[in-house]
Tab-separated table of C-alpha atoms and ligand atoms in Angstrom:
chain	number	residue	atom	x	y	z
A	1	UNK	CA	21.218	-50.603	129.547
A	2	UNK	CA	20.187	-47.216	128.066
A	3	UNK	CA	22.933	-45.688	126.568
A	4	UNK	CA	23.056	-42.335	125.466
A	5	UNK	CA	25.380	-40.424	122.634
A	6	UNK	CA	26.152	-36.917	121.875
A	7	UNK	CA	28.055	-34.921	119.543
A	8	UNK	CA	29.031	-31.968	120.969
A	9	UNK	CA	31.598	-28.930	120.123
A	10	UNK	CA	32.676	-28.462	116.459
A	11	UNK	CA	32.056	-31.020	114.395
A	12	UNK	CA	35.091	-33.119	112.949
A	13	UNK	CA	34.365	-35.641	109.792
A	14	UNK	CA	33.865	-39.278	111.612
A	15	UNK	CA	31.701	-38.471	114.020
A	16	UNK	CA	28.848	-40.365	112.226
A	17	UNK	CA	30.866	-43.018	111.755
A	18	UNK	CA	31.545	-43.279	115.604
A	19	UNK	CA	27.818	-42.619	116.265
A	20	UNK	CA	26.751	-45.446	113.997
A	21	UNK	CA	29.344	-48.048	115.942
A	22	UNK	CA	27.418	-47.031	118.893
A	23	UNK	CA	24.166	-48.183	117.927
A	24	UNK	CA	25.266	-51.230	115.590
A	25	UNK	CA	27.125	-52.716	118.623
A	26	UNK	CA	25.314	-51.255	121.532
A	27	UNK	CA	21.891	-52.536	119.711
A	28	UNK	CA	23.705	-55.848	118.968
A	29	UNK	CA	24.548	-56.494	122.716
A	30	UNK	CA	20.837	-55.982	123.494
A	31	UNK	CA	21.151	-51.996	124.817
A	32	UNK	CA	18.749	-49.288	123.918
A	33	UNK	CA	20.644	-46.595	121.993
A	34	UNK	CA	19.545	-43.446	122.485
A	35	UNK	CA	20.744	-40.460	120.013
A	36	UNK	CA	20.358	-36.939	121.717
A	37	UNK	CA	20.585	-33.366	119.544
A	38	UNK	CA	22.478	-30.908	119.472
A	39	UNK	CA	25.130	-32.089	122.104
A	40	UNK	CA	24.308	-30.729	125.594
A	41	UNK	CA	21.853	-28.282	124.735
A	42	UNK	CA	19.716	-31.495	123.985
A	43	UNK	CA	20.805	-33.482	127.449
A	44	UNK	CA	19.367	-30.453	129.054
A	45	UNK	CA	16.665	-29.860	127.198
A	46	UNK	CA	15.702	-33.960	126.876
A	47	UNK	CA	15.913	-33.519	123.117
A	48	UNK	CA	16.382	-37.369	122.321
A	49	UNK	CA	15.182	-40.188	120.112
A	50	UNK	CA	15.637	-43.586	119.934
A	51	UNK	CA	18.533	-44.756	117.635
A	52	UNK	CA	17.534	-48.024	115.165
A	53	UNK	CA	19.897	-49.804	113.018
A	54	UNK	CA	18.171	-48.259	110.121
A	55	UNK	CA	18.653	-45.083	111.665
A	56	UNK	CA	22.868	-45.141	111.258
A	57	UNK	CA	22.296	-46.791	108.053
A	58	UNK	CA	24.729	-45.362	105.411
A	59	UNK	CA	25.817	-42.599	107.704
A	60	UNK	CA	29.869	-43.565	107.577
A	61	UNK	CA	30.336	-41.547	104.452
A	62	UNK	CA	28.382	-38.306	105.308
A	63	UNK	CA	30.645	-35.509	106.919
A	64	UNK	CA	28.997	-33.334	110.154
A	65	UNK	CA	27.437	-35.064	112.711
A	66	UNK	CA	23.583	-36.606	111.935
A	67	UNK	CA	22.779	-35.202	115.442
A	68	UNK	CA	23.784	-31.939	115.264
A	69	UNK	CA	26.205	-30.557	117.267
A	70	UNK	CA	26.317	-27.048	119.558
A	71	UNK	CA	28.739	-25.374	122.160
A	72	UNK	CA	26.348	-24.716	125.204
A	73	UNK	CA	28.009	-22.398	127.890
A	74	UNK	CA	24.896	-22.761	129.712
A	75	UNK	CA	26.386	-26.353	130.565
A	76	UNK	CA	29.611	-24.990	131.693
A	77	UNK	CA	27.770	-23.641	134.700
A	78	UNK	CA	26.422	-25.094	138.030
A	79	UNK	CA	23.209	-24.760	136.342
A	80	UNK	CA	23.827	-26.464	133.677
A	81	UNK	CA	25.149	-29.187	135.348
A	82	UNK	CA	22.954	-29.821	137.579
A	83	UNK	CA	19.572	-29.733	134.838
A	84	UNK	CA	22.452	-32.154	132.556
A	85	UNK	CA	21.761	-34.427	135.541
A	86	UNK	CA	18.430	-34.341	136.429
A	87	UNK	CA	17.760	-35.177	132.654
A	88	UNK	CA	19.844	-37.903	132.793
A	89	UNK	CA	18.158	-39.453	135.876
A	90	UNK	CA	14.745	-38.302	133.733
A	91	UNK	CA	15.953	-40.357	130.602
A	92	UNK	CA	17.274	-43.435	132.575
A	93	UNK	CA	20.347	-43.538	131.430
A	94	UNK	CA	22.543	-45.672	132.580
A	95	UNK	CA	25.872	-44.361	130.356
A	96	UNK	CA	26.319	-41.585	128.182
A	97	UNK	CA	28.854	-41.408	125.562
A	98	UNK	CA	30.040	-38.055	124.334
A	99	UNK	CA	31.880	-37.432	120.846
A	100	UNK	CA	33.865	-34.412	121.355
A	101	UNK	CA	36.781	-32.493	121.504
A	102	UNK	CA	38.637	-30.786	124.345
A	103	UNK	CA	36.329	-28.828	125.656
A	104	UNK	CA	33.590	-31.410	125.207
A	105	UNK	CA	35.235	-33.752	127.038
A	106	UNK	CA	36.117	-31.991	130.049
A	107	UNK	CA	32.274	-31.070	130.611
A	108	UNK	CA	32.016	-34.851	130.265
A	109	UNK	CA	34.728	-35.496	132.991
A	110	UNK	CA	32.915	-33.214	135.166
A	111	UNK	CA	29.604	-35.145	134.812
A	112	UNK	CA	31.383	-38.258	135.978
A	113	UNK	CA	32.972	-37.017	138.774
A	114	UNK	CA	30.288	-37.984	141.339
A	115	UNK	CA	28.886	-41.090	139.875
A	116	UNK	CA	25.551	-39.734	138.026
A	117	UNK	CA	26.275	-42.643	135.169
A	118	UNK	CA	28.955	-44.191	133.485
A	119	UNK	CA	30.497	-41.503	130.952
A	120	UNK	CA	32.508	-42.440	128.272
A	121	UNK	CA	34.397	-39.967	126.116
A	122	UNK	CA	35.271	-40.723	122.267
A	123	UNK	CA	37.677	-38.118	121.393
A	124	UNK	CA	37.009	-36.077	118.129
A	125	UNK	CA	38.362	-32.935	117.255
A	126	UNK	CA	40.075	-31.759	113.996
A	127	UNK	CA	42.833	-29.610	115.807
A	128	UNK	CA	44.302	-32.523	117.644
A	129	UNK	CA	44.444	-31.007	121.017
A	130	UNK	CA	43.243	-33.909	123.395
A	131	UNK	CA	45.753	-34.779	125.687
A	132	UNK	CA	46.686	-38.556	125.511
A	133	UNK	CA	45.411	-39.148	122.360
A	134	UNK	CA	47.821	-39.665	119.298
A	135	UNK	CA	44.955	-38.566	116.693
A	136	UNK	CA	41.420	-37.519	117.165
A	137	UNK	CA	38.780	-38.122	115.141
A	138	UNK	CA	38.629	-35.868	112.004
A	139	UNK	CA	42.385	-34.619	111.713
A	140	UNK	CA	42.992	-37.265	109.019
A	141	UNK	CA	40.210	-36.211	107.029
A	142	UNK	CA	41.008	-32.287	107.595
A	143	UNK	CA	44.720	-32.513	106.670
A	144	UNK	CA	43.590	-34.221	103.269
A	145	UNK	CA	41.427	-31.145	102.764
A	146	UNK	CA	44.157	-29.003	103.266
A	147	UNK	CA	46.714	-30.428	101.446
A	148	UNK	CA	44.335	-30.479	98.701
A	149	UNK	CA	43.629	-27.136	98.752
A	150	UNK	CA	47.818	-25.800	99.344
A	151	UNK	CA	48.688	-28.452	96.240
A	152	UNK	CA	45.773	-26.246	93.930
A	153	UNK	CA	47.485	-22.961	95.761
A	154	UNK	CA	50.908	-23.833	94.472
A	155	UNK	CA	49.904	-24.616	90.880
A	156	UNK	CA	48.398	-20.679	91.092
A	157	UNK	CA	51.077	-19.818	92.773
A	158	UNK	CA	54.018	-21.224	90.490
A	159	UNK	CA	52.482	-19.537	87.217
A	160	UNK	CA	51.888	-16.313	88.551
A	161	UNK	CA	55.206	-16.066	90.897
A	162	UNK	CA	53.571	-15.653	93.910
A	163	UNK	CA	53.725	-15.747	97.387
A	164	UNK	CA	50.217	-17.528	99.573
A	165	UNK	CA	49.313	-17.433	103.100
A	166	UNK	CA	47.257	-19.946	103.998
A	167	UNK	CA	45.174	-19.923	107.011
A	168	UNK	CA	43.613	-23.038	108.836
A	169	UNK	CA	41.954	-23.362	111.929
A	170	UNK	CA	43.765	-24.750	115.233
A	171	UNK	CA	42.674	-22.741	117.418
A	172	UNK	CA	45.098	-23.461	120.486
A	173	UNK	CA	46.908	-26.285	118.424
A	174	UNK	CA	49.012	-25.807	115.402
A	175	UNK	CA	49.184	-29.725	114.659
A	176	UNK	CA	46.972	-29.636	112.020
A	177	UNK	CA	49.264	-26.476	110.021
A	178	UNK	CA	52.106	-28.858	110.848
A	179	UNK	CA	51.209	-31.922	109.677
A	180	UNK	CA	49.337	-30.581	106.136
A	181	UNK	CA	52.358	-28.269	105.643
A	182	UNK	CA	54.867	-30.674	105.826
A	183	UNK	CA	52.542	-32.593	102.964
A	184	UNK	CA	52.046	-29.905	101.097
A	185	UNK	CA	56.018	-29.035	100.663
A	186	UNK	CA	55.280	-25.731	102.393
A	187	UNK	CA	58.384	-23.491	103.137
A	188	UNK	CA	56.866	-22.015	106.279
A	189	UNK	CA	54.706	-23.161	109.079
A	190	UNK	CA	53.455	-21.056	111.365
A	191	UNK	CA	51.927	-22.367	114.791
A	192	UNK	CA	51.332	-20.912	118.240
A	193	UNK	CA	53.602	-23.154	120.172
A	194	UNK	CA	56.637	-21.417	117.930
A	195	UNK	CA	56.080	-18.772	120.525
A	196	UNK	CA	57.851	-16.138	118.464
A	197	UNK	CA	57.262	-12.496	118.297
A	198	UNK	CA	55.541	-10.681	115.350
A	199	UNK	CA	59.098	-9.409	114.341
A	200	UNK	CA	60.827	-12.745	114.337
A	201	UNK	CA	57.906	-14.357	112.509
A	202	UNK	CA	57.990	-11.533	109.893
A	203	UNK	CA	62.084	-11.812	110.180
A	204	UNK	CA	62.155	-15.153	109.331
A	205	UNK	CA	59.163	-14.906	106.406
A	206	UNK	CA	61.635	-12.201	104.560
A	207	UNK	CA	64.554	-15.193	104.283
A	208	UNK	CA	61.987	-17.445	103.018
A	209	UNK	CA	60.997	-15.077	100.522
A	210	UNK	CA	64.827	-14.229	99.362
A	211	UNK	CA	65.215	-17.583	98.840
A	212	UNK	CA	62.198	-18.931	97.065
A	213	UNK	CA	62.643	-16.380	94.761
A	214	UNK	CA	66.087	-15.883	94.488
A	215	UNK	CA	66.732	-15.720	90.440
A	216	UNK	CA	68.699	-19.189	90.544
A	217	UNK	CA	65.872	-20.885	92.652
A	218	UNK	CA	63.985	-23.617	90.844
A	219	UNK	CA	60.795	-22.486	92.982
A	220	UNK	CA	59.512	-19.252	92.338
A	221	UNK	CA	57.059	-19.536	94.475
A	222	UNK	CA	56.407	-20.113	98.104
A	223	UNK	CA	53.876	-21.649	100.505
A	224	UNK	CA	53.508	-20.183	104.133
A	225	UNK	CA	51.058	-22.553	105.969
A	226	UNK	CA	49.047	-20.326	109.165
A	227	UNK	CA	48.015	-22.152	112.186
A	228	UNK	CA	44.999	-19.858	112.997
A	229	UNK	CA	45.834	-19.695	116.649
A	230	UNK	CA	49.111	-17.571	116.096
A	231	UNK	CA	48.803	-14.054	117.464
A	232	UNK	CA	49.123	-12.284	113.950
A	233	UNK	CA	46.605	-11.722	111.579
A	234	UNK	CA	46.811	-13.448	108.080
A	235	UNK	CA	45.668	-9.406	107.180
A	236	UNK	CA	48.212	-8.001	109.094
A	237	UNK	CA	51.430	-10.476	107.782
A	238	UNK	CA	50.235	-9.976	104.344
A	239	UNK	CA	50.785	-6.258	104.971
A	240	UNK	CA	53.823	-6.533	106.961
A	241	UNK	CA	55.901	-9.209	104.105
A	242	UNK	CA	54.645	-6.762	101.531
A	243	UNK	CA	56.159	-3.655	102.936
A	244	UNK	CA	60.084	-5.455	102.273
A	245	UNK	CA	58.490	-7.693	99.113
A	246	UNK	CA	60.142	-5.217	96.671
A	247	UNK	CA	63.260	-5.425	98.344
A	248	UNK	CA	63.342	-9.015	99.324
A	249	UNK	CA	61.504	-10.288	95.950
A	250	UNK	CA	60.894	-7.777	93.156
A	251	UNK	CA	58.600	-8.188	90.797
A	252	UNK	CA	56.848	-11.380	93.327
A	253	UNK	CA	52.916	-10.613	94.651
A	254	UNK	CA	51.936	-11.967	98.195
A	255	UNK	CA	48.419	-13.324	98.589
A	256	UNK	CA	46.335	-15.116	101.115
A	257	UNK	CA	43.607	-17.782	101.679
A	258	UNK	CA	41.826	-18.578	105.020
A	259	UNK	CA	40.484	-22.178	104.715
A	260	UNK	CA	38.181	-21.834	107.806
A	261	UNK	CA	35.399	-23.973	108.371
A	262	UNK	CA	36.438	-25.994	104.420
A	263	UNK	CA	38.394	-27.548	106.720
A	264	UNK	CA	36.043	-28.885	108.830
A	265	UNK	CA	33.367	-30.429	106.068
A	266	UNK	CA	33.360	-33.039	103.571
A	267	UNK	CA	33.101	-37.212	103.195
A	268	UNK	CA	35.305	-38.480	106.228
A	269	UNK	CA	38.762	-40.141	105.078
A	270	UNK	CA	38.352	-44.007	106.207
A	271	UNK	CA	40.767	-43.738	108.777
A	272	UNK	CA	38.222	-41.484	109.948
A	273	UNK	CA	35.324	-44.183	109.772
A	274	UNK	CA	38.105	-46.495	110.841
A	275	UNK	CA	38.826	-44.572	114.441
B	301	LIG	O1	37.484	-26.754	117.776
B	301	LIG	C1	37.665	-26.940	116.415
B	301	LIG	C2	37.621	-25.639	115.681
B	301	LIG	O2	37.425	-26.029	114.359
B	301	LIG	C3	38.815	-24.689	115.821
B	301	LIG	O3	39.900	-25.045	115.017
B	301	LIG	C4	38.217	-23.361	115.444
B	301	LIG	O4	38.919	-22.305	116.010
B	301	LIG	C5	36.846	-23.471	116.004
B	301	LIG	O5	36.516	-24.835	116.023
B	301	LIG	C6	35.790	-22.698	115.256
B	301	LIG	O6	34.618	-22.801	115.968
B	301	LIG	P1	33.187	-22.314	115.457
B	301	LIG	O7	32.746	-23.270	114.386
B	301	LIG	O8	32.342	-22.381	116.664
B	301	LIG	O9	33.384	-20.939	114.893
């Protein structure tokens, strides 16, 4: 057979690891591997190249994806489709295998639908938002990176008697503020799915802050962990907490991080590579 792989969407640490299984075991049961860029920007475009074993060699460890990775909203559309599957027919493949997240994988779905090859989906996604899957390629490595970075926070934090916000990405999933606040010993987490208003969040942020700072608290300091897909800016609670922090705290600063795309990068975890 020739089998094709893609990376597509944001990249989550691992996918290298899952594109080198490809070709070590598709190569190994006599297939042709063959590695197309840039996700499906490079399935329509026919932007491919033969995968070797020397090719994967040494790629577990690197973070990214060694075939680049785009989101096309050309490929979204009829159009897209449709030149997606006349360069499949063009290439000869007979299976493509996409590394992806949601959004990824639901253009792959749609490729499969009427039979234009076998399509097999490897799900990978830091913000753990594929349905049926318990974790996704990349969360493991991206909660380490957090929890990292809210552990060096509350050292800062603790000596200056300080409130943080810190931001990380989850865009329509707040597992990954979840599971790296819990780690971290946060004493907030915010995440979408908490469906609460901007009053209630900032209601229940004020109690927080009376008691982490309360004079008898062994704390003095406190850790408020931001799923980026809740509907208030890390700006705009920073302002609002600091408009009662004199009354609530006195005498405690508020400050903020946004982690962004930190999150994303660095040498996948090995349960990662493992996945
Ligand atoms: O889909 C993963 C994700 O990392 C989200 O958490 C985030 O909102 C988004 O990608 C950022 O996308 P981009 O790198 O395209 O700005």
């Amino acid at each position: 057979m020739r089998i094709g792989v893609l990376t597509s969407g944001g990249d989550a640490p691992g996918m290298n690891s899952a594109i080198r299984t490809v070709a070590v075991v598709g190569i190994g049961r006599g297939h042709q591997v063959i590695g197309i860029r840039e996700g499906y920007k490079g399935l329509m475009d026919g932007d491919v190249t033969t995968l070797s074993l020397g090719d994967v060699r040494g790629i577990s460890r690197i973070g990214g994806t060694v075939l680049a990775s785009t989101r096309s909203e050309l490929f979204k559309t009829e159009e897209g489709q449709a030149k997606a599957k006349s360069s499949i027919a063009r290439l000869s493949l007979d299976a493509l295998i996409v590394i992806g997240g949601n959004g990824s994988l639901t253009g792959a779905s749609r490729l499969a639908e009427d039979g234009t090859c076998t399509v097999v989906g490897i799900p990978a996604s830091i913000d753990n938002d594929i349905g049926h899957v318990g974790l996704s390629i990349g969360v493991d490595t991206a909660v380490n990176t957090i929890v990292d970075a809210c552990d060096r926070i509350s050292d800062t934090a603790r000596a200056c008697k300080r409130a943080f916000v810190v931001e990380v990405m989850g865009r329509q999933c707040g597992f990954l503020a979840m599971r790296a606040g819990l780690a971290a010993e946060a004493d907030a987490i915010l995440y979408g799915e908490g469906r609460l208003t901007e009053h209630e969040v900032v209601e229940k942020l004020r109690e927080v802050m009376r008691r982490c700072f309360a004079p008898d608290s062994s704390k003095q300091r406190a850790l408020i962990v931001k799923a980026e897909g809740i509907g208030i800016t890390t700006e705009r609670l920073e302002t609002l907490l600091n408009e009662h922090l004199e009354q609530d705290a006195p005498g405690v600063g508020i400050r903020s991080t946004v982690l962004g795309h930190v999150v994303r990068g660095g040498s996948p975890s090995a349960l990662d590579r493992v996945i």
